[in-house]
XYZ file of C-alpha atoms in Angstrom:
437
model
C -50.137 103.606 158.588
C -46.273 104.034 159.403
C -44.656 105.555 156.108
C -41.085 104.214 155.314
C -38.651 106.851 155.925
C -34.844 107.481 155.715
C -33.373 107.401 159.409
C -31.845 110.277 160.170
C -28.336 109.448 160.217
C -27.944 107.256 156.973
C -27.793 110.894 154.510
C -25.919 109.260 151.741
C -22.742 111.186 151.134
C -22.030 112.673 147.525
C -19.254 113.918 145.699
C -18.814 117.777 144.966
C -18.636 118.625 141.404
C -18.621 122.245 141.680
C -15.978 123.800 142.575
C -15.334 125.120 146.428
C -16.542 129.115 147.007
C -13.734 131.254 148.470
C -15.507 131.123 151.977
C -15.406 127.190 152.040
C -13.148 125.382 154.544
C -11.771 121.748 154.631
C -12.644 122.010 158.646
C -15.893 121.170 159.448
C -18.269 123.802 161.393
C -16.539 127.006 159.366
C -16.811 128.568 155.819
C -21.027 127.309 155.602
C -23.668 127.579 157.437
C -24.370 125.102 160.202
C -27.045 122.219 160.401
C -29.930 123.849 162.225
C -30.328 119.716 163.103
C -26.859 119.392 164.317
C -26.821 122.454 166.549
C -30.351 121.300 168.046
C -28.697 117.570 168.526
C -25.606 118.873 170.310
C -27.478 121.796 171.866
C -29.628 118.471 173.758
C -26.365 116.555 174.561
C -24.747 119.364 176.406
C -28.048 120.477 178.387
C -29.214 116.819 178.795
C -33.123 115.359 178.513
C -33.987 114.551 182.188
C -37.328 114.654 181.027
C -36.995 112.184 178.554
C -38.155 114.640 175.958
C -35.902 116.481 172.462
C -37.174 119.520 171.112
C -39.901 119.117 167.975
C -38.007 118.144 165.232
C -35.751 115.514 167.459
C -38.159 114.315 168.607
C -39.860 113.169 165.764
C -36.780 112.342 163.614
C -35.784 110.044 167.119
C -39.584 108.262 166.777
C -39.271 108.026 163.374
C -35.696 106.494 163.399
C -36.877 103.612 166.493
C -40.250 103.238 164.984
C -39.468 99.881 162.856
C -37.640 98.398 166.061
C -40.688 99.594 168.698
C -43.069 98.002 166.232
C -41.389 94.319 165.990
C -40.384 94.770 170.166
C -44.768 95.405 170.618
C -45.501 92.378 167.981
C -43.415 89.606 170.117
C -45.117 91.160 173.326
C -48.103 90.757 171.954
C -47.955 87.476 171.507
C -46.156 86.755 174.620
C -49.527 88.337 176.066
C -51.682 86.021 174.698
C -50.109 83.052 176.002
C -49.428 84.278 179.352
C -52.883 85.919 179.906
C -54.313 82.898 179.103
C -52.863 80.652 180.672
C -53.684 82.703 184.382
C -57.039 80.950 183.842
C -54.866 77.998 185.710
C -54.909 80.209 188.181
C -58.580 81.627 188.040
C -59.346 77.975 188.208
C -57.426 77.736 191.513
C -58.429 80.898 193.164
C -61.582 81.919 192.129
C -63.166 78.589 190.580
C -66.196 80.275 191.005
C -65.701 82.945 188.292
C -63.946 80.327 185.825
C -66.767 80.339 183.394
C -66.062 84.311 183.032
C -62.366 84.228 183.549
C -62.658 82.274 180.099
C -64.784 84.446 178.338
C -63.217 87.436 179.234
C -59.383 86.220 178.511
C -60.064 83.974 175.488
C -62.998 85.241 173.399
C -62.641 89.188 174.648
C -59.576 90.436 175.163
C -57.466 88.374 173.170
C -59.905 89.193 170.403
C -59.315 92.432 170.870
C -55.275 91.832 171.253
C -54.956 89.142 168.142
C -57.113 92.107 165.985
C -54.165 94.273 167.154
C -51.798 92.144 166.267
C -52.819 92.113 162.870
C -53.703 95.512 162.566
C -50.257 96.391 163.431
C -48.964 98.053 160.215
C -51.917 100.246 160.383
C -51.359 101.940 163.352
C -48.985 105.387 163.577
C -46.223 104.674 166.324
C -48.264 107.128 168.747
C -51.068 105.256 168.078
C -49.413 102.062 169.275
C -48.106 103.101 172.494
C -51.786 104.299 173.492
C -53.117 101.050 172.471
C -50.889 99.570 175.109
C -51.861 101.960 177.555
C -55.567 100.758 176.572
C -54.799 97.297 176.865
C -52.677 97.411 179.958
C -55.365 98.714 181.635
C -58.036 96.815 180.304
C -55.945 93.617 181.728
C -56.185 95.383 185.323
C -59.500 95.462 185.005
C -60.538 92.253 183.849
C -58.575 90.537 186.556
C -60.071 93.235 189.378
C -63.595 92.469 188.105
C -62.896 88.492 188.784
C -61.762 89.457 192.224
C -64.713 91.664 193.032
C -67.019 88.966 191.712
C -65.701 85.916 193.550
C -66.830 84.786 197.108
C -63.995 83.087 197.217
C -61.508 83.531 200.480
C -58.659 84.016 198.125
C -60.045 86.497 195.582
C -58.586 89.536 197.685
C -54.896 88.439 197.600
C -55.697 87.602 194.033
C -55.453 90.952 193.872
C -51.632 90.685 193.412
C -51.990 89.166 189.725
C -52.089 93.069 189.175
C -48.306 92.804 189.646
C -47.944 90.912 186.128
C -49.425 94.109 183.950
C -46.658 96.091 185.939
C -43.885 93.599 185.112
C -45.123 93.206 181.575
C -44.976 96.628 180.759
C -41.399 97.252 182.661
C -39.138 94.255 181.168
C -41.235 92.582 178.213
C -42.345 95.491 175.997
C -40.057 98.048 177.562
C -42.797 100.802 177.206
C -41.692 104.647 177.142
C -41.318 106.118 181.259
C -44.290 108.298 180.746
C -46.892 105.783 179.794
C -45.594 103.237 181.994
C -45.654 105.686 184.860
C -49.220 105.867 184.003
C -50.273 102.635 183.540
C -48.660 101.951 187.040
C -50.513 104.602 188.008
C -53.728 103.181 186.738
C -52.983 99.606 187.944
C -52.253 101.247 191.447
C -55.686 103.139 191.445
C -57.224 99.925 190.357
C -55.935 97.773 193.088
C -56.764 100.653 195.904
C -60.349 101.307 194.589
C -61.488 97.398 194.006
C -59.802 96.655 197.665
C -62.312 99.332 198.925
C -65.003 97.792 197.301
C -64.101 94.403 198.683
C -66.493 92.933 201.777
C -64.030 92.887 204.638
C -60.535 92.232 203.223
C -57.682 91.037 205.271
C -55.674 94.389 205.855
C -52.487 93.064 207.004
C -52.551 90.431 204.191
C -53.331 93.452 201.722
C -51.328 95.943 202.998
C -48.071 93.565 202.224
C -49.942 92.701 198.761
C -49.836 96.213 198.283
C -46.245 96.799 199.065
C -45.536 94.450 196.708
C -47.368 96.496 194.063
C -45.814 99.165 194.992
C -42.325 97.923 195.019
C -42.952 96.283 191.855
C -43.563 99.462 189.968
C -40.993 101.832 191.685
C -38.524 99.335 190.504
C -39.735 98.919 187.203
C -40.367 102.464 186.573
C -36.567 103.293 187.599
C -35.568 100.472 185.325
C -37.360 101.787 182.731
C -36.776 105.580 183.089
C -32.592 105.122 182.893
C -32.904 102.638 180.313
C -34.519 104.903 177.891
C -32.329 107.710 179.062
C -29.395 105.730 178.025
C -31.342 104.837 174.665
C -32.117 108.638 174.189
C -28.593 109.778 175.031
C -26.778 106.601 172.503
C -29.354 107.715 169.901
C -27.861 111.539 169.944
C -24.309 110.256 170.217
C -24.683 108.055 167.299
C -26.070 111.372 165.625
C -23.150 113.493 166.296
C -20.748 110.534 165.530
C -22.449 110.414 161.864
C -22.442 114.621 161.414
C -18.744 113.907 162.549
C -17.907 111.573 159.747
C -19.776 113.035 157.382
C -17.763 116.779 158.050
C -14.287 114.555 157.647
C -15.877 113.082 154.317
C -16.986 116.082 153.239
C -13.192 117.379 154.704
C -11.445 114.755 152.647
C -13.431 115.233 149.458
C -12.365 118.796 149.098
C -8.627 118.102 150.219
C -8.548 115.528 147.342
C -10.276 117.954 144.862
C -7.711 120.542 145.789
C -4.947 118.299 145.307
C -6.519 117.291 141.871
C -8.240 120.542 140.535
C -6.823 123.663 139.758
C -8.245 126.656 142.044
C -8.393 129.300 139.367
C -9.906 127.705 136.380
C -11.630 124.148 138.235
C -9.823 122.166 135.433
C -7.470 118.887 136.498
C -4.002 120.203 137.590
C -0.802 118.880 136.603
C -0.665 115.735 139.228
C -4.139 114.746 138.117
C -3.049 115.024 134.716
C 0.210 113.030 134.746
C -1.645 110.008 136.796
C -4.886 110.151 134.333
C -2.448 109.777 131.464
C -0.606 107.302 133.019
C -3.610 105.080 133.476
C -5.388 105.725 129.984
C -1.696 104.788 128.390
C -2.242 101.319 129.756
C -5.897 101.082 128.951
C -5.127 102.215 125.540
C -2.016 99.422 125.206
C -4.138 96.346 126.188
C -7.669 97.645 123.942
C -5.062 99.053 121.122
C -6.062 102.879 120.643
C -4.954 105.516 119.624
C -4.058 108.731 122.371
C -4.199 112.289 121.067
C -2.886 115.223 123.152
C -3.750 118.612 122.854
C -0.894 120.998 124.081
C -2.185 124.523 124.263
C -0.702 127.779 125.002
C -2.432 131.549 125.016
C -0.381 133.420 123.292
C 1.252 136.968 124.509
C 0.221 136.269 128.028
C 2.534 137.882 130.144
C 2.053 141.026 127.720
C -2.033 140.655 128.514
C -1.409 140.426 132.525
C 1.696 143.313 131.908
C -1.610 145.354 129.815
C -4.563 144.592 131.802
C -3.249 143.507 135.395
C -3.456 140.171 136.839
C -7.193 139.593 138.196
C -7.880 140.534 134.527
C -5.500 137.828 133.353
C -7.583 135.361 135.499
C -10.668 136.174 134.435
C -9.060 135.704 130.551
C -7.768 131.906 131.959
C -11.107 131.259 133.257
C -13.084 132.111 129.986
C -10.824 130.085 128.146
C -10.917 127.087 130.392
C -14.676 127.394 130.469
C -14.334 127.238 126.367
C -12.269 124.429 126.880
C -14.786 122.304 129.040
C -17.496 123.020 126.179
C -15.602 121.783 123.061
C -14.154 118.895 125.029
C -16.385 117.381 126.856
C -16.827 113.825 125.972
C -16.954 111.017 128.401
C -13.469 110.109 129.304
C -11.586 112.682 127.732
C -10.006 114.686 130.404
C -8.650 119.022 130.133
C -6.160 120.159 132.731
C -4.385 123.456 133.149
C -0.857 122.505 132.479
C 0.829 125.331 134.619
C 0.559 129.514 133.820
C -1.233 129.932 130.840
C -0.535 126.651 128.894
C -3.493 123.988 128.990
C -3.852 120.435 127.864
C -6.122 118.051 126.550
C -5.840 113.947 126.598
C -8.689 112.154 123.905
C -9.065 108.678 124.023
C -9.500 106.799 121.254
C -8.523 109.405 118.891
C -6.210 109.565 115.510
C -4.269 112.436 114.694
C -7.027 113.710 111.918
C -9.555 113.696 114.499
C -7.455 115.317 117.099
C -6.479 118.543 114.662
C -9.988 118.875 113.856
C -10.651 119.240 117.355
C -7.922 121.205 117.991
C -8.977 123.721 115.436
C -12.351 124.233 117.028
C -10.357 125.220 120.265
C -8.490 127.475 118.494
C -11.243 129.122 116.339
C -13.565 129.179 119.855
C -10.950 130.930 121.840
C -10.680 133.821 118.643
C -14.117 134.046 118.970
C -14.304 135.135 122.393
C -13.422 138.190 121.416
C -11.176 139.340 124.442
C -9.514 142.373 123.666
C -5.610 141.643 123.752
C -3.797 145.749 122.510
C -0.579 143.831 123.275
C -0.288 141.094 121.522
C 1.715 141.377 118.094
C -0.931 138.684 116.511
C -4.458 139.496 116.692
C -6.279 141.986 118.381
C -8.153 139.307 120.269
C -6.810 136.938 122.696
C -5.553 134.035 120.688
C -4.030 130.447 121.369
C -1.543 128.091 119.965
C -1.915 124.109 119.636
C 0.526 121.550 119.255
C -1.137 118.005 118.813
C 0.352 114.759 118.706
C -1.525 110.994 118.699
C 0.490 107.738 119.891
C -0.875 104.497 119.308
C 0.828 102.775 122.745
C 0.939 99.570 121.283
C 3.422 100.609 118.742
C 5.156 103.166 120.668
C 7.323 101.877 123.731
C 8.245 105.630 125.067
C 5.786 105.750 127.308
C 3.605 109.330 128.173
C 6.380 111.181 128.287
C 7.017 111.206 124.673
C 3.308 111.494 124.105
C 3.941 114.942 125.913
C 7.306 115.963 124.164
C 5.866 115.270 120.766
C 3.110 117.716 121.928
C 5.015 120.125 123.299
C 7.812 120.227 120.183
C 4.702 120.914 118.022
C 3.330 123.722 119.862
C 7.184 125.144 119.903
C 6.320 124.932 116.155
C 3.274 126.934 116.361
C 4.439 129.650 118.533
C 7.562 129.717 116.140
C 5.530 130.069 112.733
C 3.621 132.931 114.144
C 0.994 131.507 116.445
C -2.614 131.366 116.510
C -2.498 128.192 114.703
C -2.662 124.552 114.885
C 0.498 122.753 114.414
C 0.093 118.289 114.175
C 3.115 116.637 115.726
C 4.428 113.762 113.023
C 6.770 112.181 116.051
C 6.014 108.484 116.607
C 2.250 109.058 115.544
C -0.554 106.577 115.658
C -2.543 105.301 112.140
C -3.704 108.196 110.268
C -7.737 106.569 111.557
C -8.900 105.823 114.475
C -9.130 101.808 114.937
């Protein structure tokens, strides 16, 4: 049976969270290794499939991908074949009267018992499995109607012969079967009509010879029908492929052009213009549900003495430790952390009263200490320390807007810095209700 699969070119697309290596590139192709899929699939474009044939793994994804399609197309042939080969026994009845009694039992109660057990048997079969069952059945149509011919004494039953031509024309425009097995059912039907003519008492030659030319016709056509029409399906199938690997390289493209214009490189926390418009947006949330906003305004203190001491990559690595800190204490849904520009940081908590905001504040403060990063320069500890000013606005009652959310902030980590830093310092400017609503 046919297992449901994905198609090839419906990959859903997802979001990067992590942030982008040093060898990553907003252009597709460079920075990451390529699709071994998507080199094969434009590898076949360029060289082209005159034999109507991908390499292995194309190949199967492009059966896979027109499987569901080829099975309905083979379902409403089928049926079309039970009508239409039953209703040549008008024509047996005509031609060779004398084989009517046969012509019925073997179009009605053989083959289309074998062809209605098919039918229902569809969803069983694997879609090579189908396409050799209408090989089977293709030719076992030939030979039904060859073995009325050969049995009638009837003057007609030899140009009967040309009823052939209907297999050839089913195969070619109704079911559309793949080149290959229509070239050899054509083949089949061919041998068929050549070796019953033979085996026919005095045929008409010039009569049959035209019959045959028919044939003939009749399949070279349908066979160049059917070979350029499945090129053409073959060659929209890989263009269609490329067009999605396309798209998805400018989605991928655009995804990490928006997280660089939202994320800081350095430490992979929001930058300043991903700050300002998150703010912006929680301010009026926050105004219509009526809570409170806390920001955290932090600073490391004595950095430019650390990066003066140690050099600047070690500097980095210091900011990255600490935003990494950051990301751990504050982490709950909605919340947001951003590097604020240098070595300052800041955090925006939803839903959060000044109480609650210092006691989060202090954890920050007391995590970064216990980091433990030597800091020889710095006048306050001998560890790397940091200084927090918080404030908490309740937008309903404050009409300033974020910017005084951020001054309030900022005056109150002035304060901390000034009182001898490493410390936590509440703002009392404008605040929100001493709990949160």
């Amino acid at each position: 049976m046919e297992s449901p699969t994905s198609k090839p070119f419906a990959a859903p697309l997802t979001t990067p969270s992590a942030p982008m290596s040093d060898g990553d590139s907003v252009f597709w192709g460079t920075g990451e290794a390529e699709d071994p899929f998507k080199a094969s699939l434009d590898k076949t474009l360029a060289q082209g499939h005159a034999w109507l044939s991908f390499p292995p793994a194309l190949e199967a994804a492009y059966q896979r991908d027109k499987a569901p399609e080829r099975r309905r197309t083979l379902e409403r042939g089928g049926l079309w074949l039970l009508v239409l080969f039953n209703l040549m026994l008008v024509t047996d009845w005509m031609i060779v009267p004398d084989q009517f009694a046969l012509a019925v039992g073997l179009r009605v109660f053989f083959f289309s018992t074998i062809n209605g057990v098919g039918l229902l048997l569809t969803d069983r079969f694997t879609p090579r499995s189908r396409e050799w069952t209408v090989v089977g059945m293709s030719v076992l149509a030939a030979i039904i109607t060859a073995v009325l011919c050969l049995q009638s004494h009837d003057r007609l039953a030899a140009p009967y012969l040309v009823a052939l031509v209907m297999v050839v024309l089913f195969n070619g425009s109704v079911i559309r079967t793949p080149f290959w097995k229509a070239l050899l059912i054509d083949a089949m039907v061919l041998g068929i009509f050549v070796v019953s003519l033979m085996l026919m008492p005095q045929p008409d030659w010039h009569i049959m010879s035209a019959l045959m030319l028919v044939l003939v016709s009749t399949a070279v056509f349908t066979l160049y029908s059917s070979y350029w029409l499945e090129h053409e399906d073959r060659t929209n199938w890989l263009m269609q492929g490329q067009e999605h690997h396309l798209l998805e390289a400018l989605g991928k493209a655009n995804r990490r052009l928006e997280r660089m214009s939202r994320f800081d490189a350095l430490t992979d926390l929001a930058n300043r213009r991903h700050f300002d418009e998150f703010l912006a947006q929680l301010w009026q949330r926050a105004r219509r549900g009526g809570q409170a906003i806390a920001l955290l305004m932090m600073d490391v203190d004595h950095f430019k003495a650390y990066n003066d001491h140690y050099g600047h990559p070690r500097g980095d690595t210091c900011l990255q430790q600490i935003a990494a800190l950051l990301k751990r204490q504050l982490r709950r849904p909605g919340d947001l952390v951003a590097r604020f520009g240098g070595e300052e940081f800041v955090a925006v908590l939803h839903d959060t009263a000044l109480p609650q905001a210092v006691a989060a504040a202090e954890r920050v403060r007391a995590g970064v200490q216990q980091l433990g990063l030597p800091h020889a320069a710095s006048s306050t500890a001998a560890q790397v320390t940091i200084s927090i000013g918080v404030a908490s606005f309740q937008p309903q009652t404050c009409d300033e807007g974020p910017p005084a959310l951020i001054a309030a902030s900022d005056a109150a980590l002035y304060q901390a810095k000034s009182q001898g830093r490493n410390q936590v310092v509440p703002s009392t400017a404008c605040p929100a209700v001493a709990e949160a609503p």
